Amino acid sequence: ELAALERTVAQDEEIRSVPAVVLTRPGDIRPRITDRSWKGTSVRKPVKTGALFDALGVAIHNDRSSLPAPRADHTEILFEGERILVVEDNEINRIVAVKMLEELKFQVISVNSGARALQILGQERFDAVLLDIQMPRMDGFDVIAGIRDTTSPVLDHSVPVIALTAFAAENDRASCFSAGMNGFIAKPITRHELGLAMSSVLQGKHFCSNLNTAFPDAACDVFDKDKLEDRLGGDDILARAIVTSFLDSVPLTLRLLAASLEKHASSEAAETAHRLKGSCATVEACAMTRIVQHLENACKELDWAGAAEQLEALQLTFHETEKRMTAYKGHTVFSGERS
């Protein structure tokens, strides 16, 4: 029935001008008739008063940007098995994003490259896409261009897309919205903010997190386990899992950085440093985050002496971070205890 309604709406300009709210079942893919070409929106069943109020505002006024931000008590309303595609090349960040979305009751599929994302979007429909901006070979802007290109094989060219980027600046946000993205989140992400972002874009609104333009100062701790667990909603099991993955991955990354610096491969070194910076921020290894930021900048500026100095500092700081994280991993949390 929905497909027939879509065809009718597409062919009848008079119907297209009538505001409407489509009620959908849990797990349904967002109807195409709620695209920007039609004056309407959708609400998931069971319908709650607040969600219906916001939806009617969208349908009647057709002005999504003027609507208030979603309230905290709406964050669970729409999450009834909607399908989300996560596109993130950093394994640690991908694990965290998938786990957070699953805890919010989404169905999640994840891929580690832009090329794979476009391939799967040409085969399946999703309610939203969580897209890392800075990926090698095909970055987030290349992916969004492919999604919005109506001649591409992508099935839903208007699927909501939320951009993910580390240490975001004002121009990053402007670039993302200009490229056709619907939301913008600065890393490291929190489950609460991710829920707000998903609630916004699934209701046809835009979302932008607070800009994160600064990196940790010199006085920051080596490893902030409390902040990590708080950001993960108190999930100490997940925290220990991503700390383990982080410790396993860093030695190889440091060797790759050393090799890139030795051959003065600026782009390669900067990309590697950027990925490491994202991992460090995700696990709250803030001392390493600060150093890697300086290292990335030195690589971009072709300051090889400065880059070598930062790499040496990074290696020393990793040894201390490793000791702290290893002690944290080995600490058993008993019932009722907060590590």
Coordinates of N, CA, C and O in Angstrom, one line a residue, residues 28-114:
D28 N 10.1 -0.3 10.0 CA 9.9 0.1 8.7 C 11.0 1.1 8.2 O 11.5 1.8 9.0
I29 N 11.3 1.0 7.0 CA 12.3 2.0 6.4 C 11.5 3.3 6.2 O 10.3 3.3 5.8
R30 N 12.2 4.4 6.5 CA 11.5 5.7 6.4 C 10.9 5.9 5.0 O 11.6 5.7 4.0
P31 N 9.6 6.2 4.8 CA 9.0 6.3 3.5 C 9.6 7.4 2.6 O 10.0 8.4 3.1
R32 N 9.7 7.1 1.4 CA 10.3 8.0 0.4 C 9.4 9.3 0.3 O 9.9 10.3 -0.1
I33 N 8.1 9.2 0.6 CA 7.3 10.3 0.5 C 7.6 11.4 1.5 O 7.0 12.5 1.5
T34 N 8.4 11.1 2.5 CA 8.8 12.1 3.5 C 10.1 12.8 3.0 O 10.7 13.5 3.8
D35 N 10.5 12.6 1.8 CA 11.7 13.3 1.3 C 11.4 14.8 1.2 O 10.2 15.2 1.3
R36 N 12.4 15.6 0.8 CA 12.2 17.0 0.8 C 11.3 17.5 -0.3 O 10.7 18.6 -0.3
S37 N 11.0 16.6 -1.3 CA 10.1 16.9 -2.4 C 8.7 17.0 -2.0 O 7.8 17.4 -2.8
W38 N 8.4 16.5 -0.8 CA 7.0 16.4 -0.4 C 6.8 17.0 1.0 O 7.7 16.9 1.8
K39 N 5.7 17.7 1.2 CA 5.5 18.4 2.5 C 4.9 17.5 3.5 O 3.7 17.4 3.8
G40 N 5.8 16.6 4.1 CA 5.3 15.7 5.1 C 6.4 15.1 5.9 O 7.6 15.4 5.7
T41 N 6.1 14.3 6.9 CA 7.0 13.6 7.7 C 6.4 12.3 8.2 O 5.3 12.0 7.8
S42 N 7.1 11.6 9.1 CA 6.6 10.3 9.6 C 6.9 10.2 11.1 O 7.7 10.9 11.6
V43 N 6.0 9.4 11.7 CA 6.2 9.1 13.1 C 6.1 7.6 13.3 O 5.2 6.9 12.7
R44 N 6.9 7.0 14.2 CA 6.9 5.6 14.4 C 5.8 5.3 15.5 O 5.6 6.0 16.4
K45 N 5.2 4.1 15.3 CA 4.2 3.6 16.2 C 5.0 2.9 17.3 O 6.0 2.3 17.0
P46 N 4.6 2.8 18.6 CA 3.4 3.5 19.1 C 3.7 5.0 19.2 O 4.7 5.5 19.6
V47 N 2.7 5.8 18.8 CA 2.8 7.3 18.7 C 2.7 7.9 20.1 O 1.8 7.6 20.9
K48 N 3.7 8.8 20.4 CA 3.7 9.5 21.7 C 3.4 11.0 21.4 O 3.6 11.5 20.3
T49 N 2.8 11.6 22.4 CA 2.3 13.0 22.2 C 3.4 13.9 21.7 O 3.2 14.7 20.7
G50 N 4.5 13.9 22.3 CA 5.6 14.9 22.0 C 6.1 14.7 20.5 O 6.3 15.6 19.8
A51 N 6.3 13.4 20.2 CA 6.7 13.1 18.8 C 5.7 13.5 17.8 O 6.1 14.0 16.7
L52 N 4.4 13.3 18.1 CA 3.4 13.7 17.1 C 3.3 15.2 17.0 O 3.1 15.7 15.9
F53 N 3.4 15.9 18.1 CA 3.4 17.4 18.1 C 4.5 17.9 17.2 O 4.3 18.8 16.3
D54 N 5.8 17.4 17.3 CA 6.9 17.8 16.5 C 6.6 17.5 15.0 O 6.9 18.3 14.1
A55 N 6.1 16.3 14.8 CA 5.8 15.9 13.4 C 4.8 16.8 12.7 O 4.9 17.1 11.6
L56 N 3.7 17.1 13.5 CA 2.7 18.0 12.9 C 3.3 19.4 12.6 O 2.9 20.0 11.6
G57 N 4.2 19.8 13.5 CA 4.9 21.1 13.2 C 5.7 21.1 11.9 O 5.6 22.1 11.1
V58 N 6.4 20.0 11.7 CA 7.1 19.8 10.4 C 6.2 19.8 9.2 O 6.4 20.5 8.2
A59 N 5.1 19.1 9.3 CA 4.2 18.9 8.2 C 3.4 20.2 7.9 O 3.3 20.6 6.7
I60 N 3.0 20.9 8.9 CA 2.2 22.1 8.7 C 3.0 23.3 8.2 O 2.7 24.0 7.3
H61 N 4.1 23.5 8.9 CA 5.0 24.7 8.7 C 6.0 24.4 7.6 O 6.6 25.3 7.0
N62 N 6.3 23.1 7.4 CA 7.4 22.8 6.4 C 8.7 23.6 6.6 O 9.3 24.0 5.7
D63 N 9.0 23.7 7.9 CA 10.2 24.5 8.2 C 10.9 23.8 9.3 O 10.8 24.0 10.5
R64 N 11.7 22.8 8.9 CA 12.4 21.9 9.9 C 13.4 22.7 10.7 O 13.6 22.3 11.9
S65 N 14.1 23.7 10.1 CA 15.1 24.3 10.8 C 14.6 25.2 12.0 O 15.4 25.4 12.9
S66 N 13.4 25.6 12.0 CA 12.9 26.4 13.0 C 12.3 25.7 14.2 O 12.0 26.2 15.3
L67 N 12.2 24.3 14.1 CA 11.7 23.6 15.2 C 12.7 23.4 16.3 O 13.9 23.5 16.1
P68 N 12.2 23.3 17.6 CA 13.1 23.2 18.7 C 13.9 21.9 18.6 O 13.5 20.9 18.0
A69 N 15.1 21.8 19.3 CA 15.9 20.6 19.3 C 15.0 19.5 20.0 O 14.2 19.8 20.9
P70 N 15.3 18.3 19.7 CA 14.5 17.2 20.4 C 14.8 17.2 21.9 O 15.9 17.4 22.3
R71 N 13.7 17.0 22.6 CA 13.9 16.9 24.1 C 14.5 15.6 24.5 O 14.3 14.6 23.8
A72 N 15.1 15.6 25.7 CA 15.7 14.4 26.1 C 14.8 13.2 26.3 O 15.1 12.1 26.0
D73 N 13.5 13.5 26.6 CA 12.6 12.4 26.8 C 12.1 11.8 25.5 O 11.3 10.9 25.4
H74 N 12.5 12.4 24.3 CA 12.1 11.9 23.0 C 13.2 10.9 22.5 O 13.0 10.2 21.5
T75 N 14.3 10.8 23.1 CA 15.5 10.1 22.5 C 15.2 8.6 22.3 O 15.8 8.0 21.5
E76 N 14.3 8.0 23.1 CA 14.0 6.6 23.0 C 12.8 6.3 22.1 O 12.5 5.2 21.7
I77 N 12.0 7.4 21.7 CA 10.7 7.2 21.1 C 10.8 6.5 19.7 O 10.1 5.6 19.4
L78 N 11.8 7.0 18.9 CA 11.9 6.6 17.5 C 12.7 5.3 17.4 O 12.8 4.8 16.3
F79 N 13.4 4.9 18.4 CA 14.3 3.8 18.3 C 13.7 2.5 18.5 O 13.7 1.9 19.5
E80 N 13.1 2.0 17.4 CA 12.4 0.7 17.4 C 12.9 -0.2 16.3 O 12.1 -0.7 15.5
G81 N 14.2 -0.4 16.2 CA 14.8 -1.3 15.2 C 15.1 -0.6 13.9 O 15.3 -1.3 12.9
E82 N 15.2 0.7 13.9 CA 15.6 1.4 12.7 C 17.0 0.9 12.2 O 17.9 0.6 13.1
R83 N 17.2 0.9 10.9 CA 18.5 0.3 10.4 C 19.5 1.5 10.2 O 19.2 2.4 9.5
I84 N 20.7 1.3 10.8 CA 21.7 2.4 10.7 C 22.9 1.8 10.0 O 23.4 0.7 10.4
L85 N 23.5 2.5 9.1 CA 24.8 2.1 8.5 C 25.9 3.0 9.1 O 25.8 4.2 9.0
V86 N 26.9 2.3 9.7 CA 28.0 3.0 10.3 C 29.2 2.9 9.3 O 29.6 1.8 8.9
V87 N 29.8 4.0 8.9 CA 30.9 4.0 8.0 C 32.1 4.7 8.7 O 32.1 5.9 8.9
E88 N 33.0 3.9 9.2 CA 34.2 4.3 10.0 C 35.4 3.4 9.8 O 35.3 2.2 10.0
D89 N 36.5 4.0 9.4 CA 37.7 3.2 9.1 C 38.5 2.8 10.3 O 39.2 1.9 10.4
N90 N 38.3 3.6 11.4 CA 39.0 3.3 12.7 C 38.2 2.2 13.5 O 37.1 2.4 13.9
E91 N 38.9 1.1 13.7 CA 38.2 0.0 14.3 C 37.7 0.3 15.7 O 36.6 -0.1 16.0
I92 N 38.5 1.0 16.5 CA 38.0 1.3 17.9 C 36.8 2.2 17.8 O 35.8 1.9 18.5
N93 N 36.8 3.2 17.0 CA 35.7 4.1 16.9 C 34.5 3.4 16.4 O 33.3 3.7 16.8
R94 N 34.7 2.5 15.5 CA 33.6 1.7 14.9 C 32.9 0.8 15.9 O 31.7 0.8 16.0
I95 N 33.7 0.2 16.7 CA 33.2 -0.7 17.8 C 32.3 0.1 18.8 O 31.2 -0.3 19.1
V96 N 32.8 1.3 19.2 CA 32.1 2.1 20.1 C 30.8 2.6 19.5 O 29.7 2.5 20.1
A97 N 30.8 3.1 18.3 CA 29.6 3.6 17.6 C 28.6 2.5 17.5 O 27.4 2.7 17.8
V98 N 29.0 1.3 17.0 CA 28.1 0.2 16.9 C 27.4 -0.2 18.2 O 26.2 -0.4 18.3
K99 N 28.3 -0.3 19.2 CA 27.8 -0.7 20.6 C 26.8 0.3 21.1 O 25.7 0.0 21.6
M100 N 27.1 1.6 21.0 CA 26.1 2.6 21.4 C 24.8 2.6 20.7 O 23.7 2.7 21.3
L101 N 24.9 2.4 19.4 CA 23.6 2.4 18.6 C 22.8 1.1 18.9 O 21.6 1.2 19.0
E102 N 23.5 0.0 19.1 CA 22.8 -1.2 19.5 C 22.1 -1.1 20.9 O 21.0 -1.5 21.1
E103 N 22.7 -0.4 21.8 CA 22.1 -0.1 23.1 C 20.9 0.8 23.0 O 20.0 0.8 23.8
L104 N 20.9 1.6 21.9 CA 19.8 2.5 21.7 C 18.7 1.8 20.9 O 17.7 2.4 20.4
K105 N 18.9 0.5 20.7 CA 17.9 -0.4 20.0 C 17.8 -0.3 18.5 O 16.7 -0.5 17.9
F106 N 18.9 0.2 17.9 CA 18.9 0.2 16.4 C 19.4 -1.2 15.9 O 20.1 -1.9 16.6
Q107 N 19.1 -1.4 14.7 CA 19.8 -2.5 13.9 C 21.0 -1.9 13.2 O 20.8 -0.9 12.5
V108 N 22.1 -2.4 13.4 CA 23.3 -1.7 12.9 C 24.2 -2.6 11.9 O 24.4 -3.8 12.2
I109 N 24.6 -2.1 10.8 CA 25.6 -2.7 10.0 C 26.7 -1.7 9.8 O 26.5 -0.5 9.7
S110 N 27.9 -2.2 9.9 CA 29.1 -1.3 9.9 C 30.0 -1.8 8.7 O 30.2 -2.9 8.4
V111 N 30.7 -0.8 8.1 CA 31.7 -1.0 7.1 C 32.9 -0.1 7.4 O 32.8 0.9 8.1
N112 N 34.0 -0.4 6.8 CA 35.3 0.3 7.1 C 35.8 1.2 6.0 O 36.9 1.6 6.1
S113 N 35.0 1.4 5.0 CA 35.5 2.2 3.8 C 34.3 2.9 3.1 O 33.2 2.4 3.2
G114 N 34.6 4.0 2.5 CA 33.6 4.7 1.7 C 33.1 3.9 0.5 O 31.9 3.9 0.2

